[in-house]
PDB file of C-alpha atoms and ligand atoms in Angstrom:
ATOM      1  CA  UNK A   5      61.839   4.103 106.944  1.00 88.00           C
ATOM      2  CA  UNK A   6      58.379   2.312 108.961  1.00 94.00           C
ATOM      3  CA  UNK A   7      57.105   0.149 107.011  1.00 97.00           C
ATOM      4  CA  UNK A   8      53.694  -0.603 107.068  1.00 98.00           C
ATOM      5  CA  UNK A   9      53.143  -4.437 104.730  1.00 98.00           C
ATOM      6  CA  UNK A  10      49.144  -5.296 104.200  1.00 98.00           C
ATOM      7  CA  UNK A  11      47.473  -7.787 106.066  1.00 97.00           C
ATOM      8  CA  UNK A  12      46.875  -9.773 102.431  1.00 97.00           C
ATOM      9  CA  UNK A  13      49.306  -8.761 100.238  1.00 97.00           C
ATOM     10  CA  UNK A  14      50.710 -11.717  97.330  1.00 97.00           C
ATOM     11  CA  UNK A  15      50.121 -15.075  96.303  1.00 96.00           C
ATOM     12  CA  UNK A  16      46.258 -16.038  96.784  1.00 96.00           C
ATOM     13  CA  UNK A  17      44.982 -19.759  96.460  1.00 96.00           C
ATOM     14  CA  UNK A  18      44.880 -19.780  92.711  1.00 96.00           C
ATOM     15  CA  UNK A  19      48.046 -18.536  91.803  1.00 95.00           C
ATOM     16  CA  UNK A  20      49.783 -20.590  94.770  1.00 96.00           C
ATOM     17  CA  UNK A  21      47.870 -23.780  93.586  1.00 96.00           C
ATOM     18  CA  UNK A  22      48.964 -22.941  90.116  1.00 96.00           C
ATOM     19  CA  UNK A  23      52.920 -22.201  90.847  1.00 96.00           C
ATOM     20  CA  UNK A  24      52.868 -25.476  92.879  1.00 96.00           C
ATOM     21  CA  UNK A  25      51.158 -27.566  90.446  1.00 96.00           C
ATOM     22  CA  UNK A  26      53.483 -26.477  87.397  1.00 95.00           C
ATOM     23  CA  UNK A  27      56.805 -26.518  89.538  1.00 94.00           C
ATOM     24  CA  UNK A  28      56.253 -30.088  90.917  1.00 95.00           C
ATOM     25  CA  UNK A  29      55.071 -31.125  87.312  1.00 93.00           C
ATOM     26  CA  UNK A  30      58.387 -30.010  85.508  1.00 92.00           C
ATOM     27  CA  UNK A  31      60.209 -32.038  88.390  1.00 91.00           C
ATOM     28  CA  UNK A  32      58.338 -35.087  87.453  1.00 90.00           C
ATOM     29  CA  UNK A  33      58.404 -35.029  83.566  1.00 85.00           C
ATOM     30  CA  UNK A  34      61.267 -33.746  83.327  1.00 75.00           C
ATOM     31  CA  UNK A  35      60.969 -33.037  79.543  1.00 69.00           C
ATOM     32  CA  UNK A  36      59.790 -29.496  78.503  1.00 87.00           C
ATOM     33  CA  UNK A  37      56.422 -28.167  79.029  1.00 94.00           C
ATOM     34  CA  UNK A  38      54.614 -25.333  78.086  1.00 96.00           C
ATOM     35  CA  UNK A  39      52.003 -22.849  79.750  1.00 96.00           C
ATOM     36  CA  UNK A  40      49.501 -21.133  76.932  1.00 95.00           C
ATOM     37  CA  UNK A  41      50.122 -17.789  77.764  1.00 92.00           C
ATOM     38  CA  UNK A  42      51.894 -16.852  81.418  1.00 92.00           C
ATOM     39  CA  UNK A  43      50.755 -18.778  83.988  1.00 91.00           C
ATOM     40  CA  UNK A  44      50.641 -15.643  86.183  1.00 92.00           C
ATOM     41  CA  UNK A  45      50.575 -12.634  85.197  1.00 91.00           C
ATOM     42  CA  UNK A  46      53.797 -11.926  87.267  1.00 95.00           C
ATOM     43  CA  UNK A  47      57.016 -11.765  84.565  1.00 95.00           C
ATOM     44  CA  UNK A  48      59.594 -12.981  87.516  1.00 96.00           C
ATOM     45  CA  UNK A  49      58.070 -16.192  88.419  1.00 96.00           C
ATOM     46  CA  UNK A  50      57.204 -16.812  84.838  1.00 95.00           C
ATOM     47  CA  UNK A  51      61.050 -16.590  83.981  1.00 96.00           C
ATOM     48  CA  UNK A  52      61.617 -18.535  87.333  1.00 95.00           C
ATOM     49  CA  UNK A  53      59.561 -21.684  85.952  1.00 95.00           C
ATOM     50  CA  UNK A  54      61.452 -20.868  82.200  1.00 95.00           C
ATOM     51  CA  UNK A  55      64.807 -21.876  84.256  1.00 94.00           C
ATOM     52  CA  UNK A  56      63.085 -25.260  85.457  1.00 93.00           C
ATOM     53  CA  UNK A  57      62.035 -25.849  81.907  1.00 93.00           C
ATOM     54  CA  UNK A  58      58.541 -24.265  81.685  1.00 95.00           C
ATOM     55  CA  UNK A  59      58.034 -21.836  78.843  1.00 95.00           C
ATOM     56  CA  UNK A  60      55.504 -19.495  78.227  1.00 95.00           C
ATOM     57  CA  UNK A  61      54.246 -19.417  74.405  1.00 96.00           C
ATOM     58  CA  UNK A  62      51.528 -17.410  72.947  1.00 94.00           C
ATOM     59  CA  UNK A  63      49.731 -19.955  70.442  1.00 94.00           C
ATOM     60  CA  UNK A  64      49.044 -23.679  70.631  1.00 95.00           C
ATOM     61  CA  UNK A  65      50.917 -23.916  67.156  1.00 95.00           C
ATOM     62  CA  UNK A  66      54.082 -23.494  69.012  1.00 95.00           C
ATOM     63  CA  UNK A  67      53.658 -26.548  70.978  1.00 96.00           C
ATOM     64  CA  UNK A  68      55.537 -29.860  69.751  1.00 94.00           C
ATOM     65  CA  UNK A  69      52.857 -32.470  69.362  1.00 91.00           C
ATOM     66  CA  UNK A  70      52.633 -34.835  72.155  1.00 92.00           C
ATOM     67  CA  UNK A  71      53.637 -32.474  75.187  1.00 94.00           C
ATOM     68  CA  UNK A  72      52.033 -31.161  78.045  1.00 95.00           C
ATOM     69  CA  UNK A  73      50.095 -27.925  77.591  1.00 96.00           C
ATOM     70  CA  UNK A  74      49.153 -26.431  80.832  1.00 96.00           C
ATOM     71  CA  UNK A  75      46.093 -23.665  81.248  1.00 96.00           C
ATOM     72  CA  UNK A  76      46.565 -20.550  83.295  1.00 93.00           C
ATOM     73  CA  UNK A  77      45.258 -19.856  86.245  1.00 92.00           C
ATOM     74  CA  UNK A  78      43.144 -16.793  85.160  1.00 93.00           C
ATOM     75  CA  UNK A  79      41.438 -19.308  82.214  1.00 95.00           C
ATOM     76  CA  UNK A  80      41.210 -19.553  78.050  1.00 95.00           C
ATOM     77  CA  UNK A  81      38.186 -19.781  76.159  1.00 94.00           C
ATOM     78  CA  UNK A  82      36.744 -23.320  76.260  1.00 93.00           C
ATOM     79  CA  UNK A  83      37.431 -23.760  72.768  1.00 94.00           C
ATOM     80  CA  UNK A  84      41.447 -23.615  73.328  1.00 96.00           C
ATOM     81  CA  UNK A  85      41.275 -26.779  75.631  1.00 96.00           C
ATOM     82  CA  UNK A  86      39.153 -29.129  72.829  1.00 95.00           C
ATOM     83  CA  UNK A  87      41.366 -27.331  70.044  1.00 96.00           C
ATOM     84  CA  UNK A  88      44.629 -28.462  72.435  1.00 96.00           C
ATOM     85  CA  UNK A  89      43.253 -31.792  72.799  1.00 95.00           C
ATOM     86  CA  UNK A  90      42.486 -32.465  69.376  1.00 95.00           C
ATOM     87  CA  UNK A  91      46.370 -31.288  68.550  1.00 94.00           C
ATOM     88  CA  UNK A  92      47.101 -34.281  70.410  1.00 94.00           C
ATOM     89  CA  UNK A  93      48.785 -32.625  73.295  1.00 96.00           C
ATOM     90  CA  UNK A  94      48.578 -33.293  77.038  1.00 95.00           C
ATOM     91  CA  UNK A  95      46.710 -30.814  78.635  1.00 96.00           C
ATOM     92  CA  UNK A  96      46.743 -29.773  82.340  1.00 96.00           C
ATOM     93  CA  UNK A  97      44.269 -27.475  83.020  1.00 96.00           C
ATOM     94  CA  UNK A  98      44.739 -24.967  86.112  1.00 96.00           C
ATOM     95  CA  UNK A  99      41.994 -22.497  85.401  1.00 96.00           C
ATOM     96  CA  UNK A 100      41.383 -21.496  89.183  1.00 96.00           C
ATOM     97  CA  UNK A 101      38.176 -22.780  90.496  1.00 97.00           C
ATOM     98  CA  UNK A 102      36.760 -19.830  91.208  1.00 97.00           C
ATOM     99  CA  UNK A 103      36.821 -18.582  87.739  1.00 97.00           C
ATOM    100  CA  UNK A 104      34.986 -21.856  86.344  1.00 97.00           C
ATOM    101  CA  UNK A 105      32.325 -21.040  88.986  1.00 98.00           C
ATOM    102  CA  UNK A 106      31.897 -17.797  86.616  1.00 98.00           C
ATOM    103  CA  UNK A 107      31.979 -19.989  83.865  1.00 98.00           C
ATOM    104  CA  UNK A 108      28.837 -22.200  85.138  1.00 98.00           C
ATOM    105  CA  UNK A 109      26.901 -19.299  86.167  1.00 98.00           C
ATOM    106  CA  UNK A 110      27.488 -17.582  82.970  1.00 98.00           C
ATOM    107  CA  UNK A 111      26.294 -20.850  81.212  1.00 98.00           C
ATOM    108  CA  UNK A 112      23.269 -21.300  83.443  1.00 98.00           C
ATOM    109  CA  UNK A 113      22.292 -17.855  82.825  1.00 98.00           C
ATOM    110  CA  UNK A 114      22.506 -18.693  78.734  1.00 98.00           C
ATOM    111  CA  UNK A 115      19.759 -21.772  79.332  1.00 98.00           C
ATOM    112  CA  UNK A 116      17.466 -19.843  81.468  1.00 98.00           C
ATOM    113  CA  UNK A 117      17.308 -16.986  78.416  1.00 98.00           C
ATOM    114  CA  UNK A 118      19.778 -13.973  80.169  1.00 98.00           C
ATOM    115  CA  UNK A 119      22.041 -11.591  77.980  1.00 98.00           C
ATOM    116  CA  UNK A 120      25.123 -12.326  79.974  1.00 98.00           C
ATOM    117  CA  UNK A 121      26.775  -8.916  80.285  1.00 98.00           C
ATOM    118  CA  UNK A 122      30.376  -9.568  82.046  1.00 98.00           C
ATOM    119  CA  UNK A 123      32.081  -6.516  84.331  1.00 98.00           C
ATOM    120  CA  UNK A 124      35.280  -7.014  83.220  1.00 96.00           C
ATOM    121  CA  UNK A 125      38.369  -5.409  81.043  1.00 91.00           C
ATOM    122  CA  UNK A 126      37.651  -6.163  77.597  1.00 87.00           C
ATOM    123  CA  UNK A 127      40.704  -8.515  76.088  1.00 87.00           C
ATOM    124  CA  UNK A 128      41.665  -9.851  79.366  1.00 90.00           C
ATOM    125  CA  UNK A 129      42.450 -13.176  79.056  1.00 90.00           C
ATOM    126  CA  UNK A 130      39.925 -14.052  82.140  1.00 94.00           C
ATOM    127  CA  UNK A 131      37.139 -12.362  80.261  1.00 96.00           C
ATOM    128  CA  UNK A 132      37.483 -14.058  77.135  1.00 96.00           C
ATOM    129  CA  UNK A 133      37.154 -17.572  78.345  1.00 97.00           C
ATOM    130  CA  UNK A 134      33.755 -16.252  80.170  1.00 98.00           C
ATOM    131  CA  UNK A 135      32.929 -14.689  76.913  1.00 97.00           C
ATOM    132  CA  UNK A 136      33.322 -18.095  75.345  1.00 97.00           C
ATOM    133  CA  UNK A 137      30.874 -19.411  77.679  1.00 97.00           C
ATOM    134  CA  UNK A 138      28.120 -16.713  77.664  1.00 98.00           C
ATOM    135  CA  UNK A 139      26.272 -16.840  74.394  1.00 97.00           C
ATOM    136  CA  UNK A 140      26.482 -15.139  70.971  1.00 96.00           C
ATOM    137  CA  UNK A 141      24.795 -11.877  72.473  1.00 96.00           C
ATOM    138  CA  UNK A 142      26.995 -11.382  75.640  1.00 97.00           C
ATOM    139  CA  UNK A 143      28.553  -8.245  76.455  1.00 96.00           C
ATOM    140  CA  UNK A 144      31.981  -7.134  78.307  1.00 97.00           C
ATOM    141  CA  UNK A 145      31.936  -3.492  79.809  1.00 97.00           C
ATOM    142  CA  UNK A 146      34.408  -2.454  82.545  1.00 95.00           C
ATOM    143  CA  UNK A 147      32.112   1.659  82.685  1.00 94.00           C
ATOM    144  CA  UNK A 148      28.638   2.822  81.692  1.00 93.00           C
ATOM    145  CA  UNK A 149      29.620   4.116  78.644  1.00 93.00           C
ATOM    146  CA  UNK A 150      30.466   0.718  77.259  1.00 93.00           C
ATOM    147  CA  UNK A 151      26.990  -0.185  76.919  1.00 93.00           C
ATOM    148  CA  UNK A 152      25.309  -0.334  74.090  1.00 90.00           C
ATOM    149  CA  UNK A 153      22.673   2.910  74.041  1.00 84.00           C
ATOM    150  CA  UNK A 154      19.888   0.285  72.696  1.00 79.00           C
ATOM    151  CA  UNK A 155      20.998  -2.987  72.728  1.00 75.00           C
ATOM    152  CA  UNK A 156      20.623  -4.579  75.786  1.00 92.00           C
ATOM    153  CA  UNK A 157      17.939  -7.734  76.003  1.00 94.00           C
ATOM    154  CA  UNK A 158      15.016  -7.292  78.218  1.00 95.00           C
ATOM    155  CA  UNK A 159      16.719 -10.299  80.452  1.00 97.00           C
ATOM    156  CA  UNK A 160      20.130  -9.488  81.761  1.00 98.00           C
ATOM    157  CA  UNK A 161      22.451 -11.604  83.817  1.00 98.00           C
ATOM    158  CA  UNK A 162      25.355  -9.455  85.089  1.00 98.00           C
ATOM    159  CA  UNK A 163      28.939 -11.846  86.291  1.00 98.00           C
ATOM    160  CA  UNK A 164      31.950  -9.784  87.029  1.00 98.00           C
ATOM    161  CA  UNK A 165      35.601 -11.009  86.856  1.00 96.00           C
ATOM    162  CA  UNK A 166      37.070 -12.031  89.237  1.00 94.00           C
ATOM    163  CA  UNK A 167      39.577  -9.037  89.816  1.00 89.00           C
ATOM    164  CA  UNK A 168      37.108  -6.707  89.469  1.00 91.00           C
ATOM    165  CA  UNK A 169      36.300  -3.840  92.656  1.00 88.00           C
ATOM    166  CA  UNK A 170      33.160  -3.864  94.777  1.00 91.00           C
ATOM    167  CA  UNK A 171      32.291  -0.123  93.491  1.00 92.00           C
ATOM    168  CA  UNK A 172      32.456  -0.921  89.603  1.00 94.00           C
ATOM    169  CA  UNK A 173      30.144  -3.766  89.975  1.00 97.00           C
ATOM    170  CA  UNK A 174      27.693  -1.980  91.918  1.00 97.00           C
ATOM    171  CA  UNK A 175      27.778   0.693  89.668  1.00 96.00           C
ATOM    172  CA  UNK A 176      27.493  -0.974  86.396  1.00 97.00           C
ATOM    173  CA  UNK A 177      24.754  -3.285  88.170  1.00 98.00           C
ATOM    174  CA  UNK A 178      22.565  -0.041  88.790  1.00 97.00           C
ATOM    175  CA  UNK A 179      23.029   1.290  85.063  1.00 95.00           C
ATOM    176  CA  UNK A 180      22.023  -2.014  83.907  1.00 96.00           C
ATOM    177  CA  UNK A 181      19.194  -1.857  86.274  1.00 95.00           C
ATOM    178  CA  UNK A 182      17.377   0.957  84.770  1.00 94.00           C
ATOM    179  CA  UNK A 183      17.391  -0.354  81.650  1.00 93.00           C
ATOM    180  CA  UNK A 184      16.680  -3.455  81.221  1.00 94.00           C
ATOM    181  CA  UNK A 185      12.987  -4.677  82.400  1.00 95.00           C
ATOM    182  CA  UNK A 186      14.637  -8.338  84.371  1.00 97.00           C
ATOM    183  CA  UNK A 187      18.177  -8.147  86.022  1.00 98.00           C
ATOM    184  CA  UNK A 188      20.107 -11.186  87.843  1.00 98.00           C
ATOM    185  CA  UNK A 189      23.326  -9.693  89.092  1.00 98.00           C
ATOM    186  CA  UNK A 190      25.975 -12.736  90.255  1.00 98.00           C
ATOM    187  CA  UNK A 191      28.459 -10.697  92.500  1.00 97.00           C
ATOM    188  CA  UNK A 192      32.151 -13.281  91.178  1.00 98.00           C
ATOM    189  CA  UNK A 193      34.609 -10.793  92.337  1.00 95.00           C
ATOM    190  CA  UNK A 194      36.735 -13.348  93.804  1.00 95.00           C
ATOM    191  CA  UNK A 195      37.046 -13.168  97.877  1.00 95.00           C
ATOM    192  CA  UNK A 196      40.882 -13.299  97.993  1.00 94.00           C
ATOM    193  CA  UNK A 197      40.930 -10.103  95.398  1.00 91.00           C
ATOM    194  CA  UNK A 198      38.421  -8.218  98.237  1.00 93.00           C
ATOM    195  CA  UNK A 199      40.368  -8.984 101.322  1.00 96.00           C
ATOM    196  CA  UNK A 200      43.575  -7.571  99.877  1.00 96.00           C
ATOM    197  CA  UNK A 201      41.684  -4.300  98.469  1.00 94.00           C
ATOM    198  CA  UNK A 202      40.641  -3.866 101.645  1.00 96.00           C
ATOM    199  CA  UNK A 203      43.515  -3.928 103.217  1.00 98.00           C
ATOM    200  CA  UNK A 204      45.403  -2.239 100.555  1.00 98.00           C
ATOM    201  CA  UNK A 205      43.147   0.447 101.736  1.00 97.00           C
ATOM    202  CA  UNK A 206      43.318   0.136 105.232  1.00 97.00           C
ATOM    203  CA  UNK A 207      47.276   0.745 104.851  1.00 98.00           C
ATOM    204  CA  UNK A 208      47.100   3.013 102.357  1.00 98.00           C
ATOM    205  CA  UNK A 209      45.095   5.129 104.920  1.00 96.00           C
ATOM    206  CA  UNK A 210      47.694   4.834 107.600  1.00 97.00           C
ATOM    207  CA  UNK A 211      50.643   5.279 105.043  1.00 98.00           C
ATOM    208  CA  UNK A 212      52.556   8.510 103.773  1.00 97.00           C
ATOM    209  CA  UNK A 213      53.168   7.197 100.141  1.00 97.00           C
ATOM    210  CA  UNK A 214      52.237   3.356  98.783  1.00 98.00           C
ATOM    211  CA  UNK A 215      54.201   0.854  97.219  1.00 98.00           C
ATOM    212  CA  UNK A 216      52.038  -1.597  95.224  1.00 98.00           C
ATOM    213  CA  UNK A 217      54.142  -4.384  94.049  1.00 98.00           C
ATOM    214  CA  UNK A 218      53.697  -6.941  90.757  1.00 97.00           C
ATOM    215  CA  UNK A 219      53.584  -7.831  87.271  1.00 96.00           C
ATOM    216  CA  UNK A 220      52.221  -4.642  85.253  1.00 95.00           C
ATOM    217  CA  UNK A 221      50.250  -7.055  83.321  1.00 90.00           C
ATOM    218  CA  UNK A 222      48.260  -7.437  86.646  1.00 91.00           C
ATOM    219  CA  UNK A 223      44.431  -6.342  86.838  1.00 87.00           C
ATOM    220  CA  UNK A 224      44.252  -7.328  90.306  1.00 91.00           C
ATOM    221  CA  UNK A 225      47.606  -5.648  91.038  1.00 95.00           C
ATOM    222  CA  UNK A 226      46.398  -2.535  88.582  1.00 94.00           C
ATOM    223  CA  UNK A 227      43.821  -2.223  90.629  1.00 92.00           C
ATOM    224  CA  UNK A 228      45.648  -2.018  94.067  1.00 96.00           C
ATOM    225  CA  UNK A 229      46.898   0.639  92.582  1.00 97.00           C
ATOM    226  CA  UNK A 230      43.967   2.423  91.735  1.00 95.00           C
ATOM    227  CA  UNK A 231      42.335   2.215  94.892  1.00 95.00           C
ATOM    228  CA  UNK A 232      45.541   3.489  96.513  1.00 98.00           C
ATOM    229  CA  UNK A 233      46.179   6.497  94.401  1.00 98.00           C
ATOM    230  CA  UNK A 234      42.380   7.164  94.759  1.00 96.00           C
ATOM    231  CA  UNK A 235      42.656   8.060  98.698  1.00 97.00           C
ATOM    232  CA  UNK A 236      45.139  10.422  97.468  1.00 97.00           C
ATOM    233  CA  UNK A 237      48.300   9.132  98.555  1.00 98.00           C
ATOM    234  CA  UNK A 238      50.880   9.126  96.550  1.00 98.00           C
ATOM    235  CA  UNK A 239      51.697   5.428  94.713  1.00 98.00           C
ATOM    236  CA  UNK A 240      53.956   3.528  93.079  1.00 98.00           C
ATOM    237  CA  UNK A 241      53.471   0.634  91.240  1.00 98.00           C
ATOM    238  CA  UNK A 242      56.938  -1.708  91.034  1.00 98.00           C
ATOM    239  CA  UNK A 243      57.407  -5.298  89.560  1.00 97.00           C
ATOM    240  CA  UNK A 244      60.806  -5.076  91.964  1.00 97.00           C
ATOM    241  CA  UNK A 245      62.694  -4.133  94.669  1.00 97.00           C
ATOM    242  CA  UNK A 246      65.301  -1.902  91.873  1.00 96.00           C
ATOM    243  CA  UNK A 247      62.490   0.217  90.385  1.00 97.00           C
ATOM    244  CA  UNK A 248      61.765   1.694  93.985  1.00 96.00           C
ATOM    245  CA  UNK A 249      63.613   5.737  93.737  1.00 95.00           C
ATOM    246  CA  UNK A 250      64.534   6.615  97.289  1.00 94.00           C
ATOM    247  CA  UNK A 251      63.947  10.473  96.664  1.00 94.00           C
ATOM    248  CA  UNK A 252      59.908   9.808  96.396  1.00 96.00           C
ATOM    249  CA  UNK A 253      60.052   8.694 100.388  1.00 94.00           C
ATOM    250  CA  UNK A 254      61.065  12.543 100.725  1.00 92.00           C
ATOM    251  CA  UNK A 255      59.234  13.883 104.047  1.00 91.00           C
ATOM    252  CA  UNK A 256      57.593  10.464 104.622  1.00 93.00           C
ATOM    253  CA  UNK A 257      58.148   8.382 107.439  1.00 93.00           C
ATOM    254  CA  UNK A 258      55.589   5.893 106.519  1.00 96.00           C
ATOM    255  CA  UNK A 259      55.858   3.634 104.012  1.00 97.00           C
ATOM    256  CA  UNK A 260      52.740   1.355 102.890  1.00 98.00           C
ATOM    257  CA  UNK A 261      53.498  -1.730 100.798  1.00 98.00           C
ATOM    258  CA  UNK A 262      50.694  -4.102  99.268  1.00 98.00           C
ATOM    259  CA  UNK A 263      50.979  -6.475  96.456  1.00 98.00           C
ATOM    260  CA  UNK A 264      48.974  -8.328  93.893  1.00 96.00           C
ATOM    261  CA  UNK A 265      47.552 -11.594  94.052  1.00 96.00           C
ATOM    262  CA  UNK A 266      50.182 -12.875  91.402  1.00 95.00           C
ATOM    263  CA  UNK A 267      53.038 -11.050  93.387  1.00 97.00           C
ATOM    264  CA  UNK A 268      55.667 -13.705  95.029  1.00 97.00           C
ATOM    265  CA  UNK A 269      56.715 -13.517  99.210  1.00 97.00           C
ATOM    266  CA  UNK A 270      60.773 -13.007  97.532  1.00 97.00           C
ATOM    267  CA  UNK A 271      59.594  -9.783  95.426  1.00 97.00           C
ATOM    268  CA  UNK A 272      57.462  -8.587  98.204  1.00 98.00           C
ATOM    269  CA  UNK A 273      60.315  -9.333 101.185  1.00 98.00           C
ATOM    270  CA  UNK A 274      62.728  -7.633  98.994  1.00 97.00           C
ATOM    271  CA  UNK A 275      60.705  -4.516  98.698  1.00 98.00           C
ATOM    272  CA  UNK A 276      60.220  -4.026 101.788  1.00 97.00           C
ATOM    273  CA  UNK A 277      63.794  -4.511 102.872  1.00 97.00           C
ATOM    274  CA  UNK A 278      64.767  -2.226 100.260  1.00 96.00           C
ATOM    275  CA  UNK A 279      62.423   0.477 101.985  1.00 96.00           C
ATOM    276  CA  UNK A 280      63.687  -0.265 105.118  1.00 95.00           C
ATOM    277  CA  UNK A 281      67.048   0.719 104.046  1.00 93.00           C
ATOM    278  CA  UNK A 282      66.106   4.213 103.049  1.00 87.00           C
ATOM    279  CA  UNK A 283      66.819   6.821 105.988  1.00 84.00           C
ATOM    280  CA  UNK A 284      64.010   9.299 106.334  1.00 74.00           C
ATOM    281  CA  UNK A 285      64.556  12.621 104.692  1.00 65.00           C
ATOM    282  CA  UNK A 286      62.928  16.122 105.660  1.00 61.00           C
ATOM    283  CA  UNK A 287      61.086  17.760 103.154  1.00 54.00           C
ATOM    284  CA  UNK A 288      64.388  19.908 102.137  1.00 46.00           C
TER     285      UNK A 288
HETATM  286  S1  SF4 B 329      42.423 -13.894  92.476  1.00 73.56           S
HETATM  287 FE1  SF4 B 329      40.813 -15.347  93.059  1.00 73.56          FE
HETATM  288  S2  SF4 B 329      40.035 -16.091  91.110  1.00 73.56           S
HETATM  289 FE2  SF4 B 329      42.027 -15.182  90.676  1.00 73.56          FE
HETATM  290  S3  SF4 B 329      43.461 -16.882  90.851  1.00 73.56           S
HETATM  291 FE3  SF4 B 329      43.375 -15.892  92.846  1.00 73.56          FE
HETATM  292  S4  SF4 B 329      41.873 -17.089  94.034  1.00 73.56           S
HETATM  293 FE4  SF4 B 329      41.573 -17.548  91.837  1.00 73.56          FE
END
């Protein structure tokens, strides 16, 4: 089977910067440490660090007093890092850059007298930490409908996370334009999550079926999938290389494989060889 891999497909600077940091950090210490929540949302690599003595836990209760407490990549509400502090643990915080940016435009909006309204998916763990950030009165909608019908300030800043697509923004920006009287619309959709839906597009447009590969607790990589099953091709969103059925390449003979920005090069190069191995079948 031809397989056709995206230009950007896996680890953007973030997650790399966060895998790194982590990895070479448990090599040093040593001792255990623990990541609040994943680091990634990716459930391979965060087993991968568990073997080098990294574990994942869900509350800062469950970390021993006195050990390092790292912060995800994607970010925790501001309130998590004073509360770890004040526990008395060590705290290394890998929030990627590009999401504090969000969290200093979402504050400067607050000073200057803007409802902060945040595209995002409600409960993510990104959009909470902006949340935590952007005022008593700000708002998290990922459609139209999850505005309020008459509660929305007469000034309006709009952020978006950072995983967010091009066409939900600009849609929720318009709503939000007609009814509120000010609008100041900060377009955060990170550049790395851009490049590979573009190309997750460009493939999928050249491909017979899709492969979109990572961690189903991926927005980015949920919404690779989206956008692929959208131009009407048919997808398949794995976290491996064992999920992947060889009937559904029936009557392809192009294969199109992207991956999210949390998604490893060892998952990814296994998918694809695992495609390759598949002989192309008719239609039968
Ligand atoms: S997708 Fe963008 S914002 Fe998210 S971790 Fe990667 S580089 Fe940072």
């Amino acid at each position: 089977m031809d397989v056709i891999l995206a230009k950007y497909a896996g680890f953007c600077y973030g997650v790399r910067r966060a895998v790194d940091t982590v990895s070479k950090a448990a090599k040093q210490h040593g001792s255990p440490m623990y990541t609040l929540g994943p680091i990634i949302h990716n459930p391979q690599v965060v087993e991968w660090l568990a073997e080098q003595g990294v574990q994942s836990v869900q509350r800062l209760e469950d970390i021993p007093a006195g050990s390092i407490a790292v912060m995800p990549s994607h970010g925790v509400p501001r309130r998590t890092i004073e509360q770890a502090e004040s526990r008395g643990l060590h705290v290394i915080d890998l929030t990627c850059p590009f999401v504090s940016k969000i969290y200093r435009v979402a504050a400067d909006l607050v000073k200057d007298g803007y409802q902060v309204v945040i595209v995002g998916d409600m409960g993510h763990t990104e959009v909470r930490g902006i949340m935590s950030v952007a005022g008593d009165d700000a708002l998290a909608v990922s459609t139209p409908d999850n505005l309020p019908k008459d509660g929305l300030k007469t000034k309006v800043g709009i952020v978006s996370q950072t995983t967010q697509t091009a066409d939900r923004f600009r849609s929720l920006v318009g709503h939000i334009c007609t009814r509120a009287y000010e609008v100041r619309a900060f377009n955060t959709i990170c550049h790395a999550t851009t490049e590979r839906q573009n190309a997750a597009l460009g493939t999928a447009e050249e491909a017979d079926i899709m492969i979109v590969v990572g961690g189903r607790n991926s927005a980015n990589t949920k919404r690779l999938a989206e956008i692929c099953a959208d131009t009407g091709v048919p997808t398949h969103h794995v976290e491996v290389a064992k999920e992947i059925d060889p009937a559904w390449f029936k009557g392809a003979k192009k294969v199109g494989v992207t991956a999210g920005a949390s998604t490893p090069d060892w998952i990814i190069q296994e998918v694809v060889e695992m495609v390759q191995s598949v002989p192309e079948l008719g239609q039968g």
